[in-house]
Coordinates of C-alpha atoms in Angstrom, one line a residue:
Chain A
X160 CA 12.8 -12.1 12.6
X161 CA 11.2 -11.5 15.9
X162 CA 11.4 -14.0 18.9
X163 CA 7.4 -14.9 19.3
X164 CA 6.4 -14.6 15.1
X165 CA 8.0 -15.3 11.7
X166 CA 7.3 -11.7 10.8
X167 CA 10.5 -9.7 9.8
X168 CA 11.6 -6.5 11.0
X169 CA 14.4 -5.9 9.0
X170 CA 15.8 -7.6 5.4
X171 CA 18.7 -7.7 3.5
X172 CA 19.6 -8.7 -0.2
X173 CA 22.4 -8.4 -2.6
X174 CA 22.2 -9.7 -6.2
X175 CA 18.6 -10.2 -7.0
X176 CA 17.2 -8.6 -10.3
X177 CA 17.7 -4.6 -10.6
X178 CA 19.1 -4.5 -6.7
X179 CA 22.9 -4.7 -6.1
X180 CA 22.7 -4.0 -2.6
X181 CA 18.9 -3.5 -0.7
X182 CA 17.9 -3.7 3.1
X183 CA 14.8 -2.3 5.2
X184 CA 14.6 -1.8 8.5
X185 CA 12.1 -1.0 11.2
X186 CA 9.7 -3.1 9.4
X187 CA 5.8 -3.2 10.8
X188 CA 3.3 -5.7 10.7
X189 CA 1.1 -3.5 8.3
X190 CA 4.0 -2.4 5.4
X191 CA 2.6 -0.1 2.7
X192 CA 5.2 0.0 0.2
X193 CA 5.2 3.2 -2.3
X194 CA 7.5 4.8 -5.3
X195 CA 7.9 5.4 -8.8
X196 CA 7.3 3.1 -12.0
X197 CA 10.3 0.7 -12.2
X198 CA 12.0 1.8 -8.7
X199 CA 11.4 -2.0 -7.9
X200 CA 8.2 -2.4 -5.8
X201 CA 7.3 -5.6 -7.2
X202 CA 10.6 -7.1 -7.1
X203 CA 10.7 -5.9 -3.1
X204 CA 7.5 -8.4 -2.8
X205 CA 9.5 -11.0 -4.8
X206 CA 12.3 -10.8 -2.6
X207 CA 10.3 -11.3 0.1
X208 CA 9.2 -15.0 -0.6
X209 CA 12.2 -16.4 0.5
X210 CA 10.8 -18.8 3.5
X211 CA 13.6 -18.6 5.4
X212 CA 12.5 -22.4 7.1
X213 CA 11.6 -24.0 4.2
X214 CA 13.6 -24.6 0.7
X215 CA 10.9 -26.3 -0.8
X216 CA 8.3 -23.6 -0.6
X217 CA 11.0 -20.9 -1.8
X218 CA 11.6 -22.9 -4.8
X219 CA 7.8 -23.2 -5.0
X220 CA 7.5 -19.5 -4.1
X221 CA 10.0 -18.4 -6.9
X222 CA 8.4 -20.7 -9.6
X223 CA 5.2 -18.7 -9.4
X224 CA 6.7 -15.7 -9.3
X225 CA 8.2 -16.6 -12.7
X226 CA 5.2 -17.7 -14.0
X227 CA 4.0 -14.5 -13.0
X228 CA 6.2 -12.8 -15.7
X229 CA 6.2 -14.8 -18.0
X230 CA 9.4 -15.8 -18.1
X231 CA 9.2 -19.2 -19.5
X232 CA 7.6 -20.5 -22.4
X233 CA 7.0 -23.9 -20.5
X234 CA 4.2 -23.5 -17.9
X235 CA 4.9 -26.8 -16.8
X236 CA 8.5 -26.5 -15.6
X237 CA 9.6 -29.6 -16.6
X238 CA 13.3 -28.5 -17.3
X239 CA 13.1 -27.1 -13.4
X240 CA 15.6 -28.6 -10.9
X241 CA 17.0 -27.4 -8.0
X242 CA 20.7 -28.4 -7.2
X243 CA 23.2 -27.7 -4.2
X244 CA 25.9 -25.8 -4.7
X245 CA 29.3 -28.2 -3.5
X246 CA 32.0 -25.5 -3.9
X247 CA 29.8 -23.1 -0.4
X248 CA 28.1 -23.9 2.3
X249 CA 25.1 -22.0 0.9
X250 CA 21.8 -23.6 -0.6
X251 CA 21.8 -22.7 -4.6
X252 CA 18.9 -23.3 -6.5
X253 CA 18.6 -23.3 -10.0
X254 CA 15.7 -23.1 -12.6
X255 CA 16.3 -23.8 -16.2
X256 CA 14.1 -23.7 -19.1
X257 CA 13.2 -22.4 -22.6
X258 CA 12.2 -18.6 -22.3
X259 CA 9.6 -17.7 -24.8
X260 CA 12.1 -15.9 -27.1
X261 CA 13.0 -19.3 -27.1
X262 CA 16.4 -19.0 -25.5
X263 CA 18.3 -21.4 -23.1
X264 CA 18.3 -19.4 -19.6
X265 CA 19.0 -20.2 -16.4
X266 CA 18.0 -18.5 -13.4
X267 CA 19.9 -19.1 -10.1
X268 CA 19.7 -17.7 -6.1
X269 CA 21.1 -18.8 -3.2
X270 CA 20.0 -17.8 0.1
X271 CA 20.8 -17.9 3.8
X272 CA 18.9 -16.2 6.3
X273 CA 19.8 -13.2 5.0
X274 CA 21.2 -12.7 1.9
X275 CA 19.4 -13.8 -1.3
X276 CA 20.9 -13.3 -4.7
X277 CA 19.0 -14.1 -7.8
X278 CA 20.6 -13.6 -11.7
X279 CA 19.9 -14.2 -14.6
X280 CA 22.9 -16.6 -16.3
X281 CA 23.3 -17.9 -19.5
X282 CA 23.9 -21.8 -19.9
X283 CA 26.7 -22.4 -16.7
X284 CA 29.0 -25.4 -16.0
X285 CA 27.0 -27.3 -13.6
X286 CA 29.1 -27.2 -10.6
X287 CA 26.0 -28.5 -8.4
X288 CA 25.2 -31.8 -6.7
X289 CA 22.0 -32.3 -8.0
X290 CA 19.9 -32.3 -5.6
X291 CA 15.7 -32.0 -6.3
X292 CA 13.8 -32.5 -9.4
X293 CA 10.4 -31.2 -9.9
X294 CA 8.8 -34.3 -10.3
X295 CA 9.8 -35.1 -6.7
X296 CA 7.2 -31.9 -4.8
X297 CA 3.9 -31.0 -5.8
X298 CA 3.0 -27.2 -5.8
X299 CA -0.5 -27.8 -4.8
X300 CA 1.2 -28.5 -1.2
X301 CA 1.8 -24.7 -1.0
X302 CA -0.1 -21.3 -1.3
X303 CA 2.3 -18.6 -2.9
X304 CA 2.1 -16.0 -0.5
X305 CA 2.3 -13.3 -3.3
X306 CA -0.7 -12.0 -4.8
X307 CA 0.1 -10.4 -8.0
X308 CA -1.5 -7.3 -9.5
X309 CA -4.8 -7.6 -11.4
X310 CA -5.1 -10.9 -9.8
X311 CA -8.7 -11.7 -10.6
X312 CA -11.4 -14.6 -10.2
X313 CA -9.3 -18.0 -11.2
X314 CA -9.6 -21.4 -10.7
X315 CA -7.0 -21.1 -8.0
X316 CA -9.7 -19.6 -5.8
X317 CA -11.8 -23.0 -5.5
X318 CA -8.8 -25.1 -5.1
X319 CA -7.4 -22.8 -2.4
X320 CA -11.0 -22.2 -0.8
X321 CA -11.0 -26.2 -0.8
X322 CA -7.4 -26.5 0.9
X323 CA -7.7 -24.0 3.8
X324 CA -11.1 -22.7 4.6
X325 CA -13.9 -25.7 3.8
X326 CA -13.4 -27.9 6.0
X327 CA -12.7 -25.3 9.3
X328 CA -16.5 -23.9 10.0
X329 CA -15.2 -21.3 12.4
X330 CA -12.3 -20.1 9.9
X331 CA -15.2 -20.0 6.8
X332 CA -17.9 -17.8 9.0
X333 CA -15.1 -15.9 9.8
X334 CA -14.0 -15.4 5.7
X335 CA -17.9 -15.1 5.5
X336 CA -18.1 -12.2 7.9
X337 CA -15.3 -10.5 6.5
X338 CA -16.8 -10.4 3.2
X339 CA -19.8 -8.8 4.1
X340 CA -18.7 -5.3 4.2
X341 CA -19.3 -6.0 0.1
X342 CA -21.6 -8.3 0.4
X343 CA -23.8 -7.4 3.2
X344 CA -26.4 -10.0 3.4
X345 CA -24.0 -12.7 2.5
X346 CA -25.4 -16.1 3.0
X347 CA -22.3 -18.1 2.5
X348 CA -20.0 -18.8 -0.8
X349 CA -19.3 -22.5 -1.8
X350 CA -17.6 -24.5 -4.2
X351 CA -20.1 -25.7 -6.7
X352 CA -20.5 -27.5 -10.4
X353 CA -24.1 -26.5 -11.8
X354 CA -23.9 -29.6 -14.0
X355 CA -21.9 -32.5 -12.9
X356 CA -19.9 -32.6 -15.9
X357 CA -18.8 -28.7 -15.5
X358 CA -16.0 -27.4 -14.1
X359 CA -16.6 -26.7 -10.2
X360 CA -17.3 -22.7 -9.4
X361 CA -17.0 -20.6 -6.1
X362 CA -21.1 -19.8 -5.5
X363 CA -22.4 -17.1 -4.1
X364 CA -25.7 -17.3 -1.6
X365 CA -27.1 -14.1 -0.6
X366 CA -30.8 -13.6 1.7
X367 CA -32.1 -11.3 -0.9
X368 CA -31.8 -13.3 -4.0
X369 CA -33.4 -16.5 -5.1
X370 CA -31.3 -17.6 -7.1
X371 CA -27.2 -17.8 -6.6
X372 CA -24.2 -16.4 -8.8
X373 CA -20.8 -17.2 -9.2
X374 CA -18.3 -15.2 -7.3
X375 CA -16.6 -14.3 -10.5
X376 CA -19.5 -12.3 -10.9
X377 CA -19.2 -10.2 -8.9
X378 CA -17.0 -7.0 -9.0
X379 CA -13.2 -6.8 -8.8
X380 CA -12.8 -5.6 -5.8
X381 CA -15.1 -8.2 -4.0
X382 CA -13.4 -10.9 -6.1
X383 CA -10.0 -9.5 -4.8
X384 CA -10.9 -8.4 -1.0
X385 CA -12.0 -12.5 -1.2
X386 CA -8.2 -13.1 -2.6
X387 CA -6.7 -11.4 -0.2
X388 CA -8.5 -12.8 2.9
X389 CA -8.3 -16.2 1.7
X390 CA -4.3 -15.7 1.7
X391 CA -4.2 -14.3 4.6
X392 CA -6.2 -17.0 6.4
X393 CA -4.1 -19.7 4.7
X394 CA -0.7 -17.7 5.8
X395 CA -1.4 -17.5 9.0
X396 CA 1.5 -16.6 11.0
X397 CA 3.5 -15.9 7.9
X398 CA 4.4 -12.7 6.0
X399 CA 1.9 -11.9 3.0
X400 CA 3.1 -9.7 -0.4
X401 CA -0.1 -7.6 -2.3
X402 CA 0.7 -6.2 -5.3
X403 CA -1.3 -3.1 -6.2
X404 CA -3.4 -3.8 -2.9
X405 CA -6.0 -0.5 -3.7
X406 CA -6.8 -2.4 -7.5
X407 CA -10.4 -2.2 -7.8
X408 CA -11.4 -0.9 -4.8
X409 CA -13.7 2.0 -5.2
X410 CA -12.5 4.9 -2.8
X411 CA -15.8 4.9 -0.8
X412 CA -14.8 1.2 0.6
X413 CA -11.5 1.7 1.1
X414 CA -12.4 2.6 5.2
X415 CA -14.0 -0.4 5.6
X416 CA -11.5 -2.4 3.3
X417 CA -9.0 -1.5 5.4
X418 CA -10.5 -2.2 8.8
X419 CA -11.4 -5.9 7.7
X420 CA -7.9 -6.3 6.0
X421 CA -6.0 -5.2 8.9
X422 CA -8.0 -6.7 11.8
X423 CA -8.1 -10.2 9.7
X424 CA -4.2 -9.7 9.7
X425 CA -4.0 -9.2 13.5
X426 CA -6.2 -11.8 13.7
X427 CA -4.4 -14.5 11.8
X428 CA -1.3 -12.6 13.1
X429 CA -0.2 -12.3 9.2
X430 CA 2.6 -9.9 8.3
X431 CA 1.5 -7.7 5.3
X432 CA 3.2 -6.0 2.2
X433 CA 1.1 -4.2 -0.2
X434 CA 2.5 -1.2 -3.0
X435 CA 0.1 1.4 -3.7
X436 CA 0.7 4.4 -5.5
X437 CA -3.1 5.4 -4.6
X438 CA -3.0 8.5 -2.6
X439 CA -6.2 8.0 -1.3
X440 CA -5.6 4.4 -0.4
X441 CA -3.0 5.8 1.8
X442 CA -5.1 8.4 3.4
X443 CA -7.6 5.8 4.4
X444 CA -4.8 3.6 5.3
X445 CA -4.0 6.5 8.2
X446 CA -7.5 7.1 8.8
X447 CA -8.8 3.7 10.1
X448 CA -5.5 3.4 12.0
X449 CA -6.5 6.8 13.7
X450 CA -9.8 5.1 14.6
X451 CA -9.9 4.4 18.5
X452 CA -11.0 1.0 18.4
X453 CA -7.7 0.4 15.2
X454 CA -5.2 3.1 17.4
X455 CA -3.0 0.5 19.2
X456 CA -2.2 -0.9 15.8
X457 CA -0.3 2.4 14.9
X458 CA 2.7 0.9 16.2
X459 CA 2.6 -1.7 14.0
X460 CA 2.0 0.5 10.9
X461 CA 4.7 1.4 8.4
X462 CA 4.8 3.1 5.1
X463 CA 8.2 2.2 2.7
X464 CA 9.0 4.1 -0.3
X465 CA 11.5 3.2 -2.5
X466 CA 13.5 5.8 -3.8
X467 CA 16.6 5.7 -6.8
X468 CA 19.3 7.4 -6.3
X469 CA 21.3 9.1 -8.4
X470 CA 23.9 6.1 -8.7
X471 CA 20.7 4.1 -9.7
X472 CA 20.7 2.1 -6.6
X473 CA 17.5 2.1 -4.7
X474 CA 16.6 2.8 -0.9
X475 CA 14.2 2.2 1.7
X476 CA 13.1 4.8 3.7
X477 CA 10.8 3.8 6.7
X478 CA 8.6 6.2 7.6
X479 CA 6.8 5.0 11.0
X480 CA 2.7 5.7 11.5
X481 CA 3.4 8.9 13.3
X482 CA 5.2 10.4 10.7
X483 CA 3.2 9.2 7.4
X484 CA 0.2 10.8 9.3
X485 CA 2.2 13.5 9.8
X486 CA 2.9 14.3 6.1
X487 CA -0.8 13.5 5.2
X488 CA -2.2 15.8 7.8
X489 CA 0.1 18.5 6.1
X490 CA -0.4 17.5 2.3
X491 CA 2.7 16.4 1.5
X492 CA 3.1 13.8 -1.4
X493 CA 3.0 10.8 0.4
X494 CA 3.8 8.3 -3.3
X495 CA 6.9 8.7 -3.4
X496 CA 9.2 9.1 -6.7
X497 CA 11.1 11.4 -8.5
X498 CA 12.1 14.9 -7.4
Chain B
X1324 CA 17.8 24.6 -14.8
X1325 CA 16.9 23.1 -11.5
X1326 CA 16.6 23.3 -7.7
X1327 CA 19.2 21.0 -6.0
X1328 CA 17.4 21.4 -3.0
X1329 CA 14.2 20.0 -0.5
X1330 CA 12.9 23.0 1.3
X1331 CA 10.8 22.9 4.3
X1332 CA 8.0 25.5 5.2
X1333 CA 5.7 25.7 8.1
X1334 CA 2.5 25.7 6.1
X1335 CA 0.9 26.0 2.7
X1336 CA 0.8 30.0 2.6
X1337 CA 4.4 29.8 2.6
X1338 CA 4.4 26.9 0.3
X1339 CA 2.2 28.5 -2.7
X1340 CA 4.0 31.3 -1.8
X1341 CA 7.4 30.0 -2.2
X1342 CA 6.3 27.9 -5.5
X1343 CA 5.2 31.2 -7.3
X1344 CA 8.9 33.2 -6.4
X1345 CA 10.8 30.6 -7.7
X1346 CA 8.3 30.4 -10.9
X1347 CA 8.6 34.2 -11.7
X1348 CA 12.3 34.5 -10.2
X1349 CA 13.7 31.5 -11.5
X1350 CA 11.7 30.1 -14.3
X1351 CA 11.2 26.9 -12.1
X1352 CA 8.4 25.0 -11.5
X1353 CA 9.4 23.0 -8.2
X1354 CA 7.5 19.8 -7.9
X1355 CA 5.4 19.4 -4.9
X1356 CA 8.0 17.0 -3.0
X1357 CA 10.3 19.3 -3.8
X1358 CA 8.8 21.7 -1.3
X1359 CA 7.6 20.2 2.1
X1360 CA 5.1 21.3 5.0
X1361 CA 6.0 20.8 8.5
X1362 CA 3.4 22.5 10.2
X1363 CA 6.1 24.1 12.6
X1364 CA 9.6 23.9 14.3
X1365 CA 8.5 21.1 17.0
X1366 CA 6.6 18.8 14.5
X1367 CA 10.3 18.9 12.0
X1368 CA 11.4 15.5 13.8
X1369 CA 8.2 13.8 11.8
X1370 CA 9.7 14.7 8.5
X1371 CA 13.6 13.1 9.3
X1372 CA 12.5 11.1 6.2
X1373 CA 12.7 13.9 3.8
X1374 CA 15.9 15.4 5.0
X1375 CA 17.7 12.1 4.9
X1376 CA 16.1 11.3 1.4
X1377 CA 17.1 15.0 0.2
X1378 CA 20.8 14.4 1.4
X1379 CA 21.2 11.0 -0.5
X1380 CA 19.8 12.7 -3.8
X1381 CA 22.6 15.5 -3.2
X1382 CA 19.8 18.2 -2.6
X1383 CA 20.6 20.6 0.0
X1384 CA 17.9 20.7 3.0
X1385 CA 16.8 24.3 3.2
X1386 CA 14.4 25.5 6.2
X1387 CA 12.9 28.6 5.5
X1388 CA 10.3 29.6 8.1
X1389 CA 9.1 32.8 9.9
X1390 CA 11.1 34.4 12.4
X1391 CA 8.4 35.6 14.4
X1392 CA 9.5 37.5 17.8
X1393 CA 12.7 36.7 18.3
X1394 CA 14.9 35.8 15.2
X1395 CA 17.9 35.0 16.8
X1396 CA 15.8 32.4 19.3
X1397 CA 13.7 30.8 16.2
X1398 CA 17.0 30.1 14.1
X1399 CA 19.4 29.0 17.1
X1400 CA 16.0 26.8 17.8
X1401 CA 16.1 25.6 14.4
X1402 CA 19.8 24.6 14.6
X1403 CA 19.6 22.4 17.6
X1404 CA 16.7 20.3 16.4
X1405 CA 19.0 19.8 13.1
X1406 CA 21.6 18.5 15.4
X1407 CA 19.5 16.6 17.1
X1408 CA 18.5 14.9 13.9
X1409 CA 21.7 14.5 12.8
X1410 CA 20.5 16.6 9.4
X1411 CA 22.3 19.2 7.7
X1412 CA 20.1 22.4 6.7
X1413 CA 20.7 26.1 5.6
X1414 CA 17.9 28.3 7.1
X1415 CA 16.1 31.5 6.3
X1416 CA 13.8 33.2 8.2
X1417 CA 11.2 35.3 6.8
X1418 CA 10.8 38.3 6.4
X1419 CA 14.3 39.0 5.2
X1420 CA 16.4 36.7 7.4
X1421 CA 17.4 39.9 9.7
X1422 CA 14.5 40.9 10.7
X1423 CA 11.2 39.7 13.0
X1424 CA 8.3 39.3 11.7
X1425 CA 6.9 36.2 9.0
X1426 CA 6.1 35.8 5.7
X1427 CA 2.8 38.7 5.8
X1428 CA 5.3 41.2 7.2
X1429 CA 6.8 40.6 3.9
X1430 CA 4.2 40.5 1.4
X1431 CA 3.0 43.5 2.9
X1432 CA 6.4 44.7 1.3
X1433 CA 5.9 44.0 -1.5
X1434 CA 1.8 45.2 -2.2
X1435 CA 1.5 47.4 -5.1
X1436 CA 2.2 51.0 -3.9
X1437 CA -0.8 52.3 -5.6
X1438 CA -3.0 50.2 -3.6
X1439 CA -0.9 50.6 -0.1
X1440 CA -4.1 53.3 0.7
X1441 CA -5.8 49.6 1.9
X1442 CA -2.9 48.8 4.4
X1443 CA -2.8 52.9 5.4
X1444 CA -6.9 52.3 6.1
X1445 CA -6.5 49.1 7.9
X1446 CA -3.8 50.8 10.6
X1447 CA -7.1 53.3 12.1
X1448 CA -9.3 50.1 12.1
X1449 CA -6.7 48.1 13.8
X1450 CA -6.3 51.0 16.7
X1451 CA -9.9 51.0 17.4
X1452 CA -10.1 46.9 17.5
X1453 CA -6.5 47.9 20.1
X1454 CA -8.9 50.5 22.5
X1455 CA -10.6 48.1 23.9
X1456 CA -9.2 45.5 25.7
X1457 CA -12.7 43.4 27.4
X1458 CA -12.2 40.6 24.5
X1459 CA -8.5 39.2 23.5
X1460 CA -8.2 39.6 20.1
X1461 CA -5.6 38.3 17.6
X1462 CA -4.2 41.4 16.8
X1463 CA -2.3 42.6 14.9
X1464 CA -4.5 40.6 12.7
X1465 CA -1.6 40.1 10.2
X1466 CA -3.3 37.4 8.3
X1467 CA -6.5 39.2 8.1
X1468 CA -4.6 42.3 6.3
X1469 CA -3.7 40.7 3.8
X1470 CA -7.3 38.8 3.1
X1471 CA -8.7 42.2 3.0
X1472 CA -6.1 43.5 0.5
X1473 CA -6.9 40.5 -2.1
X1474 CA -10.6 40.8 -1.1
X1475 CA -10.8 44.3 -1.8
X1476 CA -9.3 44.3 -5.2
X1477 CA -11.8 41.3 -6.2
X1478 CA -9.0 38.7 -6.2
X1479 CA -8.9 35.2 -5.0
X1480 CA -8.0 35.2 -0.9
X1481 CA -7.9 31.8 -0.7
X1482 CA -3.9 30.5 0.4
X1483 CA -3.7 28.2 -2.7
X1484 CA -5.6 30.0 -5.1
X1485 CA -3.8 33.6 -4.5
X1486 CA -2.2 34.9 -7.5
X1487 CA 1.2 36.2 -6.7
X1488 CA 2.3 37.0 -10.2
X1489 CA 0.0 39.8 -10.6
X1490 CA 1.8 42.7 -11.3
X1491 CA -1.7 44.8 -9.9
X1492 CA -1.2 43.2 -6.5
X1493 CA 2.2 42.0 -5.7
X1494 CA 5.7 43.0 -7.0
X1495 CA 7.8 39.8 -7.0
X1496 CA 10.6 41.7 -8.1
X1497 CA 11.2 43.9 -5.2
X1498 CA 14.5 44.5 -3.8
X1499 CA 12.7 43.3 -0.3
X1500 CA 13.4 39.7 -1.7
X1501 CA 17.0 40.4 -2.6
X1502 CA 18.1 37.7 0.5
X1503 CA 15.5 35.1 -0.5
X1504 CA 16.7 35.6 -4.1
X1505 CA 20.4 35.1 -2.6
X1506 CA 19.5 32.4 -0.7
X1507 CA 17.6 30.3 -3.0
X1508 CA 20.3 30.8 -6.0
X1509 CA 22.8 29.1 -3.9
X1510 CA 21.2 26.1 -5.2
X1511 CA 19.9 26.1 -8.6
X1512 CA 22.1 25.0 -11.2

């Protein structure tokens, strides 16, 4: 972690999901994370929700992520509890439930600042202090800083529009004026029931239409840049994981998707992880950072790809801004993966 | 069989180049990050990345770039920017790795000798372009020698669309590639 920020430059892990042993270094602000099918992208972002200040949102964080996949059958949770391992000094969480195959599993991690393991047991003697039951927190105090892929219009959206942005004017005409590179004569979006007895709907006002529309609406990739801003509004100062951050995005906005991305980062001084395996998302990537008015932001660019080795362990290799424009400048294959 | 190695090349003539030799040679088709462009000796410190990725996969790093004027400089050159970059790296030096010259010198080697007429023809035009001396030219228009070969015999010129294989143009089996053919089967397995 750096003195002035909570963004990371460099992050170790052992034990958690197909990684023994993992660590980047020489991390940026702006992390583009490439690599093959199944070389662990996803899982990188997963690792990265450990808050290393604050148990309750990494217990919150790793909830989600589970949710994400799947894993239980129970969306509720209600067999989650997080306990304190007596035998180390080291906080040990715990989640247990019924998976949808319906069988007993438990899934542990313990983390210092560093180190973060995460496995998947069967049913274990419970050598734990108990020490935090579900019941006890409410997620709604927390945003996941994780958006997953294909991550669409959802309910969420309202609730998290409600939380961070309505009630701060000069945060929502900022979200407002990010949003018009799609939506160019964007009035203003707001939370809205058309009857009272509806569910309540993110609304859409543009100059140019009399009437107004939902924001689900509207294409994917507005939907998504919305997403993503939102998050990185409600994270400011924190570290935020994209999956799949090119999704949607047709390649003719990807200059200006960029530009508003990474300047709403600086902005909200919001470290970023995104995996692509879109060349062309990387090529604009390089090309709005090679912009003059973007350039001093180069030293704050990276590009990460993930590579398996051929003892199946995976590494990081950090390629600073210099030298992923470099390789793009020359056509080289800029994804990552197998050779 | 495969290549166990990561070569580098200066540019995408070599690189299509390079693809097509190992193709009729070797029966390989080399994926693209298999074969990477630097651009040029200077610029090699930008692509540390690959080397150190090609050394953990057990690939051999290979350099194979033009020896222009002075072969002896270019690969000594070469060697200290390896050091410097703490990367290990076999190198070969076209045309032959003995000789000066770069990779034109040797597909002019290895041009159909039926058709070497165009190359005999294109040695008068280049000494009346050397007479006169008012306007620098970039002689001796190496490059240019070969696009009028291709162009001639109503074949693609562009770099990436050249047809190497062609038994009309090229001969790919000429004994003038014996120590790229030595070099390169070091490391196929």
């Amino acid at each position: 972690m750096s003195d002035n920020s909570r963004h990371i430059t460099s992050f170790k892990v052992k034990n958690f999901k197909r990684f023994e042993s993992f660590e980047m270094n020489d991390l940026g602000q702006f992390n583009l994370i490439v690599g093959d099918n199944n070389v662990g992208k996803t899982s990188l972002l997963e690792m990265l929700l450990v808050d290393e200040l604050n148990v309750i949102a990494t217990i919150t964080n790793y909830r989600q992520a589970l949710l994400n996949h799947k894993v239980f059958a129970n969306p509720k949770f209600r067999e989650f509890s997080y306990f304190r391992n007596l035998e180390t000094s080291i906080n040990e969480i715990l989640f247990s439930s019924t998976t949808v195959d319906r069988k007993f599993y438990e899934v542990r991690f313990n983390f210092d600042k560093v180190n973060l393991m995460f496995k998947i047991f069967g049913i274990q003697n419970r050598e734990y202090d108990y020490f935090y039951n579900d019941a006890l927190f409410s997620i709604e105090e927390f945003s996941v800083p994780l958006i997953p892929f294909s991550k669409g219009y959802d309910s969420d959206l309202v609730n998290f529009y409600s939380r961070f942005i309505q009630s701060l004017p000069k945060e929502k005409e900022l979200l407002f004026e990010y949003m018009r590179i799609f939506i160019p004569d964007l009035i203003y979006i707001e939370p809205s029931a058309p009857k009272s007895d509806e569910s309540i709907f993110l609304i859409v006002t543009q100059k140019s239409k009399n009437s107004t529309l939902p924001l689900g609406f509207y294409g994917e990739g507005t939907v998504k840049l919305f997403r993503i801003l939102l998050e990185i509004i409600a994270n400011k100062g924190k570290r935020l994981m994209i999956d799949e951050v090119d999704t949607g995005i047709h390649y003719s906005r990807f200059s200006s998707f960029w530009n508003v991305i990474l300047l709403a980062a600086v902005r909200h001084n919001v470290q970023l992880f995104m995996t692509t395996h879109n060349e062309e998302c990387i090529k604009y990537f390089v090309d709005v950072l090679s912009e003059p008015k973007m350039k001093s932001y180069q030293k704050d660019a990276r590009s990460i790809s993930l590579v398996e080795l051929p003892d199946k362990s995976v590494k990081a290799y950090t390629y600073p801004f210099g030298h992923l424009e470099a390789n793009i400048l020359m056509g080289n294959d800029v994804r990552g993966g197998a050779r | 069989m495969k290549l166990r190695a990561t070569i580098f090349v200066e540019g995408k003539s070599d690189k299509f180049f390079l693809k097509q030799f190992l193709k009729s040679n070797f029966g390989l088709e080399v994926p693209d990050n298999q074969i990477i462009q630097v651009d040029g000796k200077d610029k090699l410190p930008k692509f540390k990345e690959w080397f150190v990725q090609g050394s953990d996969q057990n690939l051999k790093n290979l350099i194979v770039f033009d020896a222009d004027k002075d072969f002896e400089t270019r690969g000594q050159s070469l060697i200290d920017i390896c050091d410097n970059l703490q990367v290990e790296s076999e190198i070969f030096l076209f045309p032959n790795n003995n000789s000066v010259g770069n990779l034109e010198v040797l597909l002019e080697k290895i041009i159909n000798p039926d058709k070497a007429f165009i190359f005999d023809c294109f040695q008068d035009y280049l000494q009346c372009l050397q007479k006169q001396s008012e306007i620098k030219l970039n002689l001796p228009a190496q490059k240019t020698k070969i696009h009028a070969y291709l162009d001639l015999l109503f074949s693609k010129t562009m770099v990436e669309e050249r047809n190497y294989q062609d038994s009309e143009l090229w001969n790919l089996d000429h004994e003038y590639l014996n120590p790229l053919r030595a070099f390169i089967k070091n490391h196929i397995s």
